[in-house]
Structure formats: C-alpha cells, structure tokens
Amino acid sequence: MQTELVESMAFSGVHRDRGELRIHESVEELSTNLADYIADLSEASVKERGVFAIALSGGSLIGLMGKLCEAPYNKTVDWAKWYIFWADERVVAKNHADSNYKLAKEGLLSKVPIVPSHVHSINDSLSAEEAGDEYEFDIRQLVKARMVCVSDISDCPKFDLILLGMGSDGHVASLFPNHSVLDVKNQWVSFITDSPKPPPERITFTLPVINSASIVVVVVTGESKAEAVHLAIDDLGPNCPSLPARMVQPTNGKLVWFLDKPAASKLESVQFCE
Ligand code: 6PG
C-alpha cells in the first residue's frame, strides 16, 4: 500500500487492489472533500465529453453531499450538464418517505439548477420488475444518444461516477449478501422483492454495471460499519467472505473509498499518525 498524507485528511493512500482510501478526521471534513471531489469530476467530464452522468444511492450519502448545494459549488458546477440516475431505488411512490428520489430531490436536486428532463428515476406506478425493465430501457436510450458512455470491454453503460453507500452487512446499492441478485450478469438493472433492509421491493444496478463505471466512490461513516469496511478492503486471504462491497471492483475504472476515522478504525492496512 502506498501512502501519502494529505494535509486536511487523516490518511490518503492507494491500496494494492482495493482502490484509493481517503480517510477523514470528521464527517464534516469528509463532506467538504466529497463535494470538492465530485465538483472536480464534473468539471473534467463536462470538459471531455460535454456531460456528466452520475448515479446516486440512498441513505446517508445524500446528506453527505449537501455541501454541493452551497457556495462555491452551487455557482461553479455546470449543473445543466448533469444527468442523474440512481444505482438503486426503493419501489415506492416518489413522495413516500422511503423514496431515494425524494431524498435526493429534497436534499440536492431542488437546490441546484438541474434540468428536470435530465433526472432519470423509476416509474413509481409499476411493479419492481416492470420498473427495473423500464429504467434499463431508459438508460439504453441514453447510451445510444451518448449521454452515458458505453464500456470499452462489455455492452454495459459506463457512468462517469457511481456513488454508493454501504450497510453494516456490506451491502451496496440493493445488492445484499448471499442474494441471487449478485449473480445477475445479463441485465443492467435487476429487481428484488425481499430486501432485508426495508422496504422489501427495490431495483438495483447489477454488479457488471457498477464495475463498468469510470469511477465508483463508496462513502462510509460510523463505527458500526468498521467491521464491514475491514472485510471489504483488507487482504484476508482465501477465507475472505464474499461481501457485496468487496465485489465492487471496476474493471477499467477507479474505486475510491471516502471514510471517516470510526469507519476506518478496523482497517489493518492503515496506521494513523496521531
Ligand atoms: C438504499 C441504499 C443503500 C444505502 C446503504 C447505506 O436505498 O437503502 O442505496 O445501499 O446506500 O444502506 O445507507 P446508510 O448510509 O444510510 O447507512
């Protein structure tokens, strides 16, 4: 593991095969650096191809992205070039408290000048299976129109950025441990009706889509997730459990972990300098 201390961060380094680790002194510092990182990616993507295709998740992630709605980002980010997707969504009405769309709309999308037609959420009047199929069809049209790139090595879309949270069981998006949805290879979007985390019905990007992204950022805070972070990142040899978060391994892209110190506290590969 190569390490490099960045002034404002507790730790920043690159793990041999589990991507880049950015560990922050506090949630506040993580939020600031996350906003900065996303703003830089947006700028680079808009410069290179005129648009920025970003996929969000639910949970604490949206709150942690909150600084993007503040100065300077609210004025400096080229919001009109953003195309918004969800790496997973709960199949509930858009005005339901559990909706990831509602969370993102209230916490981010309504506070910055995003173009409404660039927001690609599920049709909430359909079943989980139908909503997943229609959402995949929608993404296929955008890949055809080149708003979303296509992977160089598979037929999958190549999102400029996929943002994921992680549960204490190691799930990411709606890919839960030991669930058959982890094996889906021939679809971009799949559905489940038995999520262990409520609500039960969800749609989710499949692993091939997540692993085809240009950049996948996993944002994890809090001590309750320290064990899962350890299992997802550290070298554990042949007995390593097959945690969904560990299956996130972009083929040609980059994996970046945004952690706070409590979430990183069980990492064996990191020694903090006090
Ligand atoms: C969801 C999610 C899910 C979430 C993690 C982490 O819709 O439930 O997309 O994958 O990101 O469960 O959530 P927290 O950060 O709130 O713990």
Short mmCIF file of N, CA and C in Angstrom, two decimals, residues 89-246:
data_model
loop_
_atom_site.label_atom_id
_atom_site.label_comp_id
_atom_site.label_asym_id
_atom_site.label_seq_id
_atom_site.Cartn_x
_atom_site.Cartn_y
_atom_site.Cartn_z
N GLU A 89 -33.01 1.98 -6.16
CA GLU A 89 -34.19 2.74 -5.75
C GLU A 89 -35.15 1.79 -5.05
N ARG A 90 -35.83 2.35 -4.06
CA ARG A 90 -36.87 1.59 -3.38
C ARG A 90 -38.15 1.74 -4.20
N VAL A 91 -38.89 0.66 -4.43
CA VAL A 91 -40.08 0.74 -5.28
C VAL A 91 -41.28 1.18 -4.43
N VAL A 92 -41.34 2.49 -4.26
CA VAL A 92 -42.43 3.15 -3.51
C VAL A 92 -42.77 4.42 -4.29
N ALA A 93 -43.86 5.07 -3.92
CA ALA A 93 -44.24 6.30 -4.61
C ALA A 93 -43.15 7.35 -4.40
N LYS A 94 -43.02 8.22 -5.37
CA LYS A 94 -41.94 9.24 -5.32
C LYS A 94 -42.09 10.21 -4.15
N ASN A 95 -43.32 10.31 -3.60
CA ASN A 95 -43.49 11.21 -2.46
C ASN A 95 -43.47 10.44 -1.13
N HIS A 96 -43.10 9.16 -1.19
CA HIS A 96 -43.03 8.33 0.02
C HIS A 96 -41.73 8.61 0.76
N ALA A 97 -41.80 8.55 2.08
CA ALA A 97 -40.61 8.85 2.90
C ALA A 97 -39.43 7.93 2.57
N ASP A 98 -39.69 6.73 2.04
CA ASP A 98 -38.60 5.79 1.74
C ASP A 98 -37.96 5.99 0.36
N SER A 99 -38.54 6.89 -0.44
CA SER A 99 -38.06 7.03 -1.82
C SER A 99 -36.67 7.68 -1.90
N ASN A 100 -35.75 7.03 -2.58
CA ASN A 100 -34.42 7.62 -2.78
C ASN A 100 -34.51 8.87 -3.66
N TYR A 101 -35.47 8.85 -4.60
CA TYR A 101 -35.70 10.02 -5.45
C TYR A 101 -36.06 11.22 -4.58
N LYS A 102 -37.03 11.01 -3.67
CA LYS A 102 -37.49 12.11 -2.80
C LYS A 102 -36.32 12.64 -1.95
N LEU A 103 -35.53 11.72 -1.43
CA LEU A 103 -34.39 12.11 -0.60
C LEU A 103 -33.44 13.00 -1.39
N ALA A 104 -33.11 12.57 -2.61
CA ALA A 104 -32.17 13.34 -3.44
C ALA A 104 -32.79 14.64 -3.92
N LYS A 105 -34.08 14.58 -4.23
CA LYS A 105 -34.77 15.79 -4.70
C LYS A 105 -34.74 16.86 -3.61
N GLU A 106 -35.12 16.45 -2.40
CA GLU A 106 -35.19 17.42 -1.31
C GLU A 106 -33.82 17.86 -0.82
N GLY A 107 -32.86 16.93 -0.84
CA GLY A 107 -31.55 17.24 -0.26
C GLY A 107 -30.58 17.86 -1.24
N LEU A 108 -30.84 17.71 -2.55
CA LEU A 108 -29.86 18.18 -3.52
C LEU A 108 -30.50 18.76 -4.79
N LEU A 109 -31.30 17.94 -5.48
CA LEU A 109 -31.73 18.32 -6.83
C LEU A 109 -32.59 19.59 -6.88
N SER A 110 -33.38 19.82 -5.82
CA SER A 110 -34.24 21.01 -5.84
C SER A 110 -33.46 22.27 -5.47
N LYS A 111 -32.21 22.10 -5.02
CA LYS A 111 -31.45 23.25 -4.53
C LYS A 111 -30.44 23.78 -5.54
N VAL A 112 -30.31 23.06 -6.66
CA VAL A 112 -29.35 23.48 -7.70
C VAL A 112 -30.06 23.40 -9.06
N PRO A 113 -29.56 24.16 -10.05
CA PRO A 113 -30.31 24.21 -11.32
C PRO A 113 -30.11 23.01 -12.25
N ILE A 114 -30.58 21.86 -11.80
CA ILE A 114 -30.55 20.64 -12.63
C ILE A 114 -31.69 20.75 -13.65
N VAL A 115 -31.47 20.27 -14.86
CA VAL A 115 -32.54 20.27 -15.87
C VAL A 115 -33.49 19.10 -15.56
N PRO A 116 -34.78 19.39 -15.33
CA PRO A 116 -35.69 18.29 -14.92
C PRO A 116 -35.66 17.08 -15.86
N SER A 117 -35.53 17.32 -17.16
CA SER A 117 -35.54 16.17 -18.09
C SER A 117 -34.25 15.34 -18.01
N HIS A 118 -33.26 15.82 -17.28
CA HIS A 118 -32.02 15.05 -17.13
C HIS A 118 -32.06 14.12 -15.90
N VAL A 119 -33.20 14.14 -15.20
CA VAL A 119 -33.31 13.33 -13.98
C VAL A 119 -34.01 12.02 -14.35
N HIS A 120 -33.27 10.91 -14.24
CA HIS A 120 -33.81 9.62 -14.68
C HIS A 120 -34.10 8.71 -13.50
N SER A 121 -35.34 8.79 -13.05
CA SER A 121 -35.76 7.98 -11.90
C SER A 121 -36.75 6.93 -12.39
N ILE A 122 -37.12 6.01 -11.51
CA ILE A 122 -38.02 4.93 -11.94
C ILE A 122 -39.46 5.42 -12.05
N ASN A 123 -40.24 4.66 -12.80
CA ASN A 123 -41.68 4.90 -12.88
C ASN A 123 -42.30 4.23 -11.65
N ASP A 124 -42.82 5.05 -10.74
CA ASP A 124 -43.27 4.51 -9.45
C ASP A 124 -44.66 3.89 -9.50
N SER A 125 -45.26 3.84 -10.71
CA SER A 125 -46.59 3.22 -10.77
C SER A 125 -46.49 1.76 -11.21
N LEU A 126 -45.26 1.26 -11.39
CA LEU A 126 -45.08 -0.10 -11.89
C LEU A 126 -44.62 -1.06 -10.79
N SER A 127 -44.69 -2.35 -11.09
CA SER A 127 -44.13 -3.35 -10.16
C SER A 127 -42.61 -3.22 -10.19
N ALA A 128 -41.93 -3.83 -9.23
CA ALA A 128 -40.47 -3.76 -9.17
C ALA A 128 -39.86 -4.28 -10.48
N GLU A 129 -40.38 -5.39 -10.97
CA GLU A 129 -39.82 -5.99 -12.19
C GLU A 129 -40.01 -5.06 -13.40
N GLU A 130 -41.23 -4.55 -13.53
CA GLU A 130 -41.51 -3.65 -14.66
C GLU A 130 -40.71 -2.35 -14.55
N ALA A 131 -40.63 -1.83 -13.32
CA ALA A 131 -39.90 -0.57 -13.12
C ALA A 131 -38.42 -0.76 -13.48
N GLY A 132 -37.86 -1.91 -13.10
CA GLY A 132 -36.46 -2.20 -13.42
C GLY A 132 -36.25 -2.29 -14.93
N ASP A 133 -37.18 -2.99 -15.61
CA ASP A 133 -37.07 -3.16 -17.07
C ASP A 133 -37.17 -1.81 -17.77
N GLU A 134 -38.12 -0.99 -17.33
CA GLU A 134 -38.32 0.30 -17.99
C GLU A 134 -37.13 1.24 -17.74
N TYR A 135 -36.60 1.18 -16.54
CA TYR A 135 -35.43 2.00 -16.19
C TYR A 135 -34.22 1.58 -17.03
N GLU A 136 -34.04 0.28 -17.21
CA GLU A 136 -32.94 -0.19 -18.06
C GLU A 136 -33.13 0.28 -19.50
N PHE A 137 -34.38 0.24 -19.98
CA PHE A 137 -34.67 0.69 -21.34
C PHE A 137 -34.31 2.18 -21.49
N ASP A 138 -34.68 2.95 -20.47
CA ASP A 138 -34.39 4.39 -20.44
C ASP A 138 -32.87 4.61 -20.54
N ILE A 139 -32.13 3.85 -19.76
CA ILE A 139 -30.66 4.00 -19.78
C ILE A 139 -30.12 3.60 -21.16
N ARG A 140 -30.71 2.57 -21.75
CA ARG A 140 -30.24 2.14 -23.09
C ARG A 140 -30.40 3.26 -24.13
N GLN A 141 -31.50 4.01 -24.01
CA GLN A 141 -31.71 5.12 -24.96
C GLN A 141 -30.63 6.19 -24.77
N LEU A 142 -30.26 6.41 -23.51
CA LEU A 142 -29.25 7.44 -23.22
C LEU A 142 -27.85 7.00 -23.61
N VAL A 143 -27.62 5.70 -23.58
CA VAL A 143 -26.32 5.18 -24.04
C VAL A 143 -26.26 5.35 -25.57
N LYS A 144 -27.38 5.06 -26.22
CA LYS A 144 -27.47 5.20 -27.67
C LYS A 144 -27.20 6.65 -28.08
N ALA A 145 -27.75 7.58 -27.28
CA ALA A 145 -27.58 9.01 -27.57
C ALA A 145 -26.25 9.54 -27.05
N ARG A 146 -25.46 8.66 -26.44
CA ARG A 146 -24.13 9.01 -25.91
C ARG A 146 -24.13 9.99 -24.74
N MET A 147 -25.28 10.11 -24.07
CA MET A 147 -25.29 10.91 -22.84
C MET A 147 -24.58 10.11 -21.75
N VAL A 148 -24.71 8.79 -21.85
CA VAL A 148 -23.95 7.88 -20.98
C VAL A 148 -23.01 7.13 -21.91
N CYS A 149 -21.74 7.02 -21.53
CA CYS A 149 -20.77 6.30 -22.35
C CYS A 149 -21.06 4.81 -22.31
N VAL A 150 -20.40 4.10 -23.22
CA VAL A 150 -20.51 2.65 -23.20
C VAL A 150 -19.14 2.09 -22.82
N SER A 151 -19.15 0.98 -22.09
CA SER A 151 -17.89 0.37 -21.66
C SER A 151 -17.07 -0.08 -22.87
N ASP A 152 -15.74 -0.05 -22.74
CA ASP A 152 -14.88 -0.48 -23.86
C ASP A 152 -14.83 -1.99 -23.94
N ILE A 153 -15.21 -2.68 -22.86
CA ILE A 153 -14.99 -4.13 -22.85
C ILE A 153 -16.26 -4.96 -22.69
N SER A 154 -17.40 -4.30 -22.48
CA SER A 154 -18.64 -5.07 -22.38
C SER A 154 -19.73 -4.21 -23.01
N ASP A 155 -20.96 -4.70 -22.98
CA ASP A 155 -22.02 -3.85 -23.55
C ASP A 155 -22.61 -2.92 -22.49
N CYS A 156 -21.99 -2.87 -21.34
CA CYS A 156 -22.56 -2.11 -20.21
C CYS A 156 -22.38 -0.60 -20.37
N PRO A 157 -23.27 0.16 -19.73
CA PRO A 157 -23.05 1.62 -19.68
C PRO A 157 -21.84 1.91 -18.82
N LYS A 158 -21.17 3.03 -19.15
CA LYS A 158 -20.02 3.43 -18.33
C LYS A 158 -20.35 4.79 -17.73
N PHE A 159 -20.92 4.77 -16.53
CA PHE A 159 -21.27 6.03 -15.87
C PHE A 159 -19.99 6.76 -15.49
N ASP A 160 -20.05 8.10 -15.56
CA ASP A 160 -18.87 8.87 -15.18
C ASP A 160 -18.58 8.70 -13.69
N LEU A 161 -19.65 8.59 -12.91
CA LEU A 161 -19.48 8.39 -11.46
C LEU A 161 -20.67 7.63 -10.90
N ILE A 162 -20.39 6.57 -10.15
CA ILE A 162 -21.44 5.90 -9.37
C ILE A 162 -21.08 6.08 -7.90
N LEU A 163 -22.02 6.66 -7.15
CA LEU A 163 -21.82 6.88 -5.71
C LEU A 163 -22.59 5.82 -4.94
N LEU A 164 -21.90 5.15 -4.04
CA LEU A 164 -22.53 4.10 -3.24
C LEU A 164 -22.34 4.38 -1.76
N GLY A 165 -23.35 3.99 -0.96
CA GLY A 165 -23.16 3.91 0.48
C GLY A 165 -22.91 2.44 0.78
N MET A 166 -22.70 2.09 2.02
CA MET A 166 -22.55 0.66 2.37
C MET A 166 -23.24 0.40 3.70
N GLY A 167 -23.96 -0.71 3.80
CA GLY A 167 -24.59 -1.08 5.06
C GLY A 167 -23.60 -1.81 5.96
N SER A 168 -23.95 -2.01 7.22
CA SER A 168 -23.03 -2.71 8.13
C SER A 168 -22.94 -4.20 7.79
N ASP A 169 -23.85 -4.69 6.93
CA ASP A 169 -23.74 -6.08 6.44
C ASP A 169 -22.91 -6.14 5.15
N GLY A 170 -22.40 -5.00 4.71
CA GLY A 170 -21.57 -4.97 3.50
C GLY A 170 -22.36 -4.83 2.20
N HIS A 171 -23.67 -4.54 2.29
CA HIS A 171 -24.41 -4.35 1.03
C HIS A 171 -24.09 -2.99 0.42
N VAL A 172 -24.17 -2.95 -0.89
CA VAL A 172 -24.06 -1.69 -1.63
C VAL A 172 -25.21 -1.67 -2.62
N ALA A 173 -25.66 -0.48 -3.01
CA ALA A 173 -26.88 -0.34 -3.81
C ALA A 173 -27.94 -1.25 -3.16
N SER A 174 -28.66 -2.07 -3.94
CA SER A 174 -29.53 -3.05 -3.28
C SER A 174 -29.02 -4.46 -3.57
N LEU A 175 -27.71 -4.60 -3.50
CA LEU A 175 -27.04 -5.90 -3.65
C LEU A 175 -26.68 -6.38 -2.25
N PHE A 176 -27.48 -7.32 -1.75
CA PHE A 176 -27.33 -7.78 -0.37
C PHE A 176 -26.55 -9.08 -0.31
N PRO A 177 -25.88 -9.34 0.84
CA PRO A 177 -25.06 -10.55 0.97
C PRO A 177 -25.87 -11.81 0.68
N ASN A 178 -25.26 -12.72 -0.04
CA ASN A 178 -25.84 -14.04 -0.35
C ASN A 178 -27.15 -13.98 -1.15
N HIS A 179 -27.43 -12.88 -1.79
CA HIS A 179 -28.67 -12.77 -2.57
C HIS A 179 -28.37 -13.13 -4.03
N SER A 180 -29.33 -13.79 -4.68
CA SER A 180 -29.10 -14.22 -6.07
C SER A 180 -28.91 -13.04 -7.02
N VAL A 181 -29.33 -11.84 -6.60
CA VAL A 181 -29.18 -10.67 -7.48
C VAL A 181 -27.68 -10.39 -7.74
N LEU A 182 -26.82 -10.89 -6.86
CA LEU A 182 -25.37 -10.71 -7.04
C LEU A 182 -24.86 -11.46 -8.28
N ASP A 183 -25.63 -12.46 -8.72
CA ASP A 183 -25.18 -13.29 -9.85
C ASP A 183 -25.72 -12.80 -11.19
N VAL A 184 -26.56 -11.78 -11.18
CA VAL A 184 -27.16 -11.34 -12.44
C VAL A 184 -26.09 -10.69 -13.32
N LYS A 185 -25.93 -11.30 -14.51
CA LYS A 185 -24.86 -10.81 -15.40
C LYS A 185 -25.41 -10.23 -16.71
N ASN A 186 -26.61 -10.68 -17.07
CA ASN A 186 -27.11 -10.31 -18.40
C ASN A 186 -28.09 -9.16 -18.39
N GLN A 187 -28.18 -8.45 -17.28
CA GLN A 187 -29.08 -7.29 -17.20
C GLN A 187 -28.32 -6.13 -16.59
N TRP A 188 -28.74 -4.93 -16.93
CA TRP A 188 -28.13 -3.74 -16.33
C TRP A 188 -28.80 -3.40 -15.00
N VAL A 189 -30.12 -3.62 -15.00
CA VAL A 189 -30.91 -3.30 -13.80
C VAL A 189 -31.69 -4.55 -13.41
N SER A 190 -31.63 -4.89 -12.14
CA SER A 190 -32.40 -6.04 -11.68
C SER A 190 -33.34 -5.59 -10.56
N PHE A 191 -34.15 -6.51 -10.07
CA PHE A 191 -35.09 -6.14 -9.01
C PHE A 191 -35.07 -7.19 -7.92
N ILE A 192 -35.44 -6.79 -6.70
CA ILE A 192 -35.62 -7.75 -5.62
C ILE A 192 -36.92 -7.40 -4.90
N THR A 193 -37.52 -8.41 -4.28
CA THR A 193 -38.77 -8.16 -3.54
C THR A 193 -38.61 -8.61 -2.09
N ASP A 194 -37.38 -8.95 -1.71
CA ASP A 194 -37.15 -9.48 -0.36
C ASP A 194 -35.95 -8.80 0.30
N SER A 195 -35.84 -7.50 0.15
CA SER A 195 -34.69 -6.80 0.73
C SER A 195 -34.70 -6.96 2.25
N PRO A 196 -33.57 -7.36 2.83
CA PRO A 196 -33.51 -7.44 4.30
C PRO A 196 -33.59 -6.07 4.96
N LYS A 197 -33.21 -5.03 4.20
CA LYS A 197 -33.38 -3.66 4.71
C LYS A 197 -34.69 -3.13 4.12
N PRO A 198 -35.65 -2.71 4.94
CA PRO A 198 -36.91 -2.23 4.37
C PRO A 198 -36.71 -0.96 3.54
N PRO A 199 -37.55 -0.69 2.58
CA PRO A 199 -38.66 -1.54 2.14
C PRO A 199 -38.18 -2.71 1.28
N PRO A 200 -38.99 -3.76 1.20
CA PRO A 200 -38.55 -5.00 0.54
C PRO A 200 -38.35 -4.91 -0.97
N GLU A 201 -39.14 -4.07 -1.65
CA GLU A 201 -39.08 -4.05 -3.12
C GLU A 201 -38.14 -2.97 -3.61
N ARG A 202 -37.18 -3.37 -4.40
CA ARG A 202 -36.17 -2.43 -4.87
C ARG A 202 -35.72 -2.78 -6.28
N ILE A 203 -35.16 -1.80 -6.96
CA ILE A 203 -34.44 -2.09 -8.20
C ILE A 203 -32.99 -1.69 -7.95
N THR A 204 -32.10 -2.32 -8.68
CA THR A 204 -30.68 -2.03 -8.43
C THR A 204 -29.84 -2.22 -9.69
N PHE A 205 -28.81 -1.40 -9.83
CA PHE A 205 -27.80 -1.70 -10.85
C PHE A 205 -27.20 -3.05 -10.50
N THR A 206 -26.85 -3.80 -11.52
CA THR A 206 -26.19 -5.09 -11.28
C THR A 206 -24.68 -4.85 -11.14
N LEU A 207 -23.98 -5.86 -10.65
CA LEU A 207 -22.52 -5.72 -10.48
C LEU A 207 -21.80 -5.37 -11.78
N PRO A 208 -22.15 -6.00 -12.93
CA PRO A 208 -21.44 -5.62 -14.16
C PRO A 208 -21.55 -4.13 -14.48
N VAL A 209 -22.69 -3.53 -14.19
CA VAL A 209 -22.84 -2.08 -14.46
C VAL A 209 -21.99 -1.27 -13.48
N ILE A 210 -22.05 -1.62 -12.21
CA ILE A 210 -21.24 -0.89 -11.22
C ILE A 210 -19.76 -1.01 -11.59
N ASN A 211 -19.35 -2.20 -11.98
CA ASN A 211 -17.93 -2.42 -12.27
C ASN A 211 -17.49 -1.91 -13.65
N SER A 212 -18.43 -1.36 -14.41
CA SER A 212 -18.06 -0.76 -15.70
C SER A 212 -17.93 0.75 -15.61
N ALA A 213 -18.21 1.32 -14.44
CA ALA A 213 -18.16 2.79 -14.30
C ALA A 213 -16.73 3.30 -14.43
N SER A 214 -16.62 4.58 -14.81
CA SER A 214 -15.30 5.23 -14.83
C SER A 214 -14.77 5.34 -13.42
N ILE A 215 -15.65 5.78 -12.51
CA ILE A 215 -15.26 5.94 -11.11
C ILE A 215 -16.40 5.48 -10.21
N VAL A 216 -16.08 4.65 -9.23
CA VAL A 216 -17.04 4.28 -8.20
C VAL A 216 -16.52 4.82 -6.88
N VAL A 217 -17.34 5.61 -6.22
CA VAL A 217 -16.97 6.15 -4.91
C VAL A 217 -17.88 5.50 -3.86
N VAL A 218 -17.30 4.89 -2.84
CA VAL A 218 -18.08 4.31 -1.76
C VAL A 218 -17.86 5.20 -0.52
N VAL A 219 -18.98 5.70 0.01
CA VAL A 219 -18.91 6.65 1.14
C VAL A 219 -19.43 5.96 2.39
N VAL A 220 -18.59 5.83 3.40
CA VAL A 220 -18.98 5.10 4.60
C VAL A 220 -18.55 5.86 5.86
N THR A 221 -19.48 6.06 6.78
CA THR A 221 -19.13 6.73 8.03
C THR A 221 -19.66 5.91 9.22
N GLY A 222 -19.00 6.06 10.34
CA GLY A 222 -19.51 5.49 11.59
C GLY A 222 -18.89 4.16 11.96
N GLU A 223 -18.74 3.97 13.26
CA GLU A 223 -18.08 2.78 13.79
C GLU A 223 -18.86 1.49 13.51
N SER A 224 -20.19 1.61 13.38
CA SER A 224 -20.99 0.40 13.15
C SER A 224 -20.64 -0.27 11.82
N LYS A 225 -19.93 0.46 10.97
CA LYS A 225 -19.57 -0.12 9.66
C LYS A 225 -18.10 -0.51 9.58
N ALA A 226 -17.37 -0.35 10.70
CA ALA A 226 -15.93 -0.59 10.68
C ALA A 226 -15.59 -2.03 10.29
N GLU A 227 -16.36 -2.99 10.81
CA GLU A 227 -16.07 -4.40 10.51
C GLU A 227 -16.30 -4.67 9.00
N ALA A 228 -17.39 -4.14 8.47
CA ALA A 228 -17.67 -4.34 7.04
C ALA A 228 -16.60 -3.67 6.18
N VAL A 229 -16.12 -2.52 6.61
CA VAL A 229 -15.05 -1.83 5.87
C VAL A 229 -13.80 -2.71 5.86
N HIS A 230 -13.48 -3.28 7.02
CA HIS A 230 -12.33 -4.18 7.13
C HIS A 230 -12.49 -5.38 6.17
N LEU A 231 -13.69 -5.98 6.18
CA LEU A 231 -13.92 -7.16 5.32
C LEU A 231 -13.95 -6.79 3.84
N ALA A 232 -14.31 -5.55 3.55
CA ALA A 232 -14.41 -5.13 2.14
C ALA A 232 -13.06 -4.72 1.57
N ILE A 233 -12.12 -4.34 2.43
CA ILE A 233 -10.87 -3.75 1.92
C ILE A 233 -9.61 -4.56 2.27
N ASP A 234 -9.50 -5.02 3.50
CA ASP A 234 -8.23 -5.65 3.90
C ASP A 234 -7.97 -6.97 3.17
N ASP A 235 -6.68 -7.32 3.08
CA ASP A 235 -6.30 -8.60 2.47
C ASP A 235 -6.57 -9.71 3.48
N LEU A 236 -7.55 -10.55 3.19
CA LEU A 236 -7.94 -11.54 4.20
C LEU A 236 -7.64 -12.97 3.76
N GLY A 237 -6.95 -13.09 2.64
CA GLY A 237 -6.58 -14.43 2.18
C GLY A 237 -7.76 -15.20 1.64
N PRO A 238 -7.60 -16.52 1.54
CA PRO A 238 -8.61 -17.35 0.87
C PRO A 238 -9.94 -17.42 1.62
N ASN A 239 -9.95 -17.14 2.92
CA ASN A 239 -11.20 -17.25 3.68
C ASN A 239 -12.04 -15.98 3.66
N CYS A 240 -11.66 -15.10 2.78
CA CYS A 240 -12.33 -13.81 2.71
C CYS A 240 -13.82 -13.98 2.36
N PRO A 241 -14.73 -13.44 3.17
CA PRO A 241 -16.16 -13.58 2.86
C PRO A 241 -16.53 -12.79 1.60
N SER A 242 -17.52 -13.29 0.89
CA SER A 242 -17.86 -12.61 -0.37
C SER A 242 -18.87 -11.49 -0.11
N LEU A 243 -18.38 -10.45 0.47
CA LEU A 243 -19.21 -9.28 0.77
C LEU A 243 -19.54 -8.52 -0.52
N PRO A 244 -20.80 -8.08 -0.72
CA PRO A 244 -21.09 -7.31 -1.93
C PRO A 244 -20.11 -6.14 -2.14
N ALA A 245 -19.78 -5.43 -1.06
CA ALA A 245 -18.87 -4.28 -1.22
C ALA A 245 -17.50 -4.71 -1.74
N ARG A 246 -17.12 -5.93 -1.45
CA ARG A 246 -15.82 -6.42 -1.93
C ARG A 246 -15.88 -6.81 -3.41
#
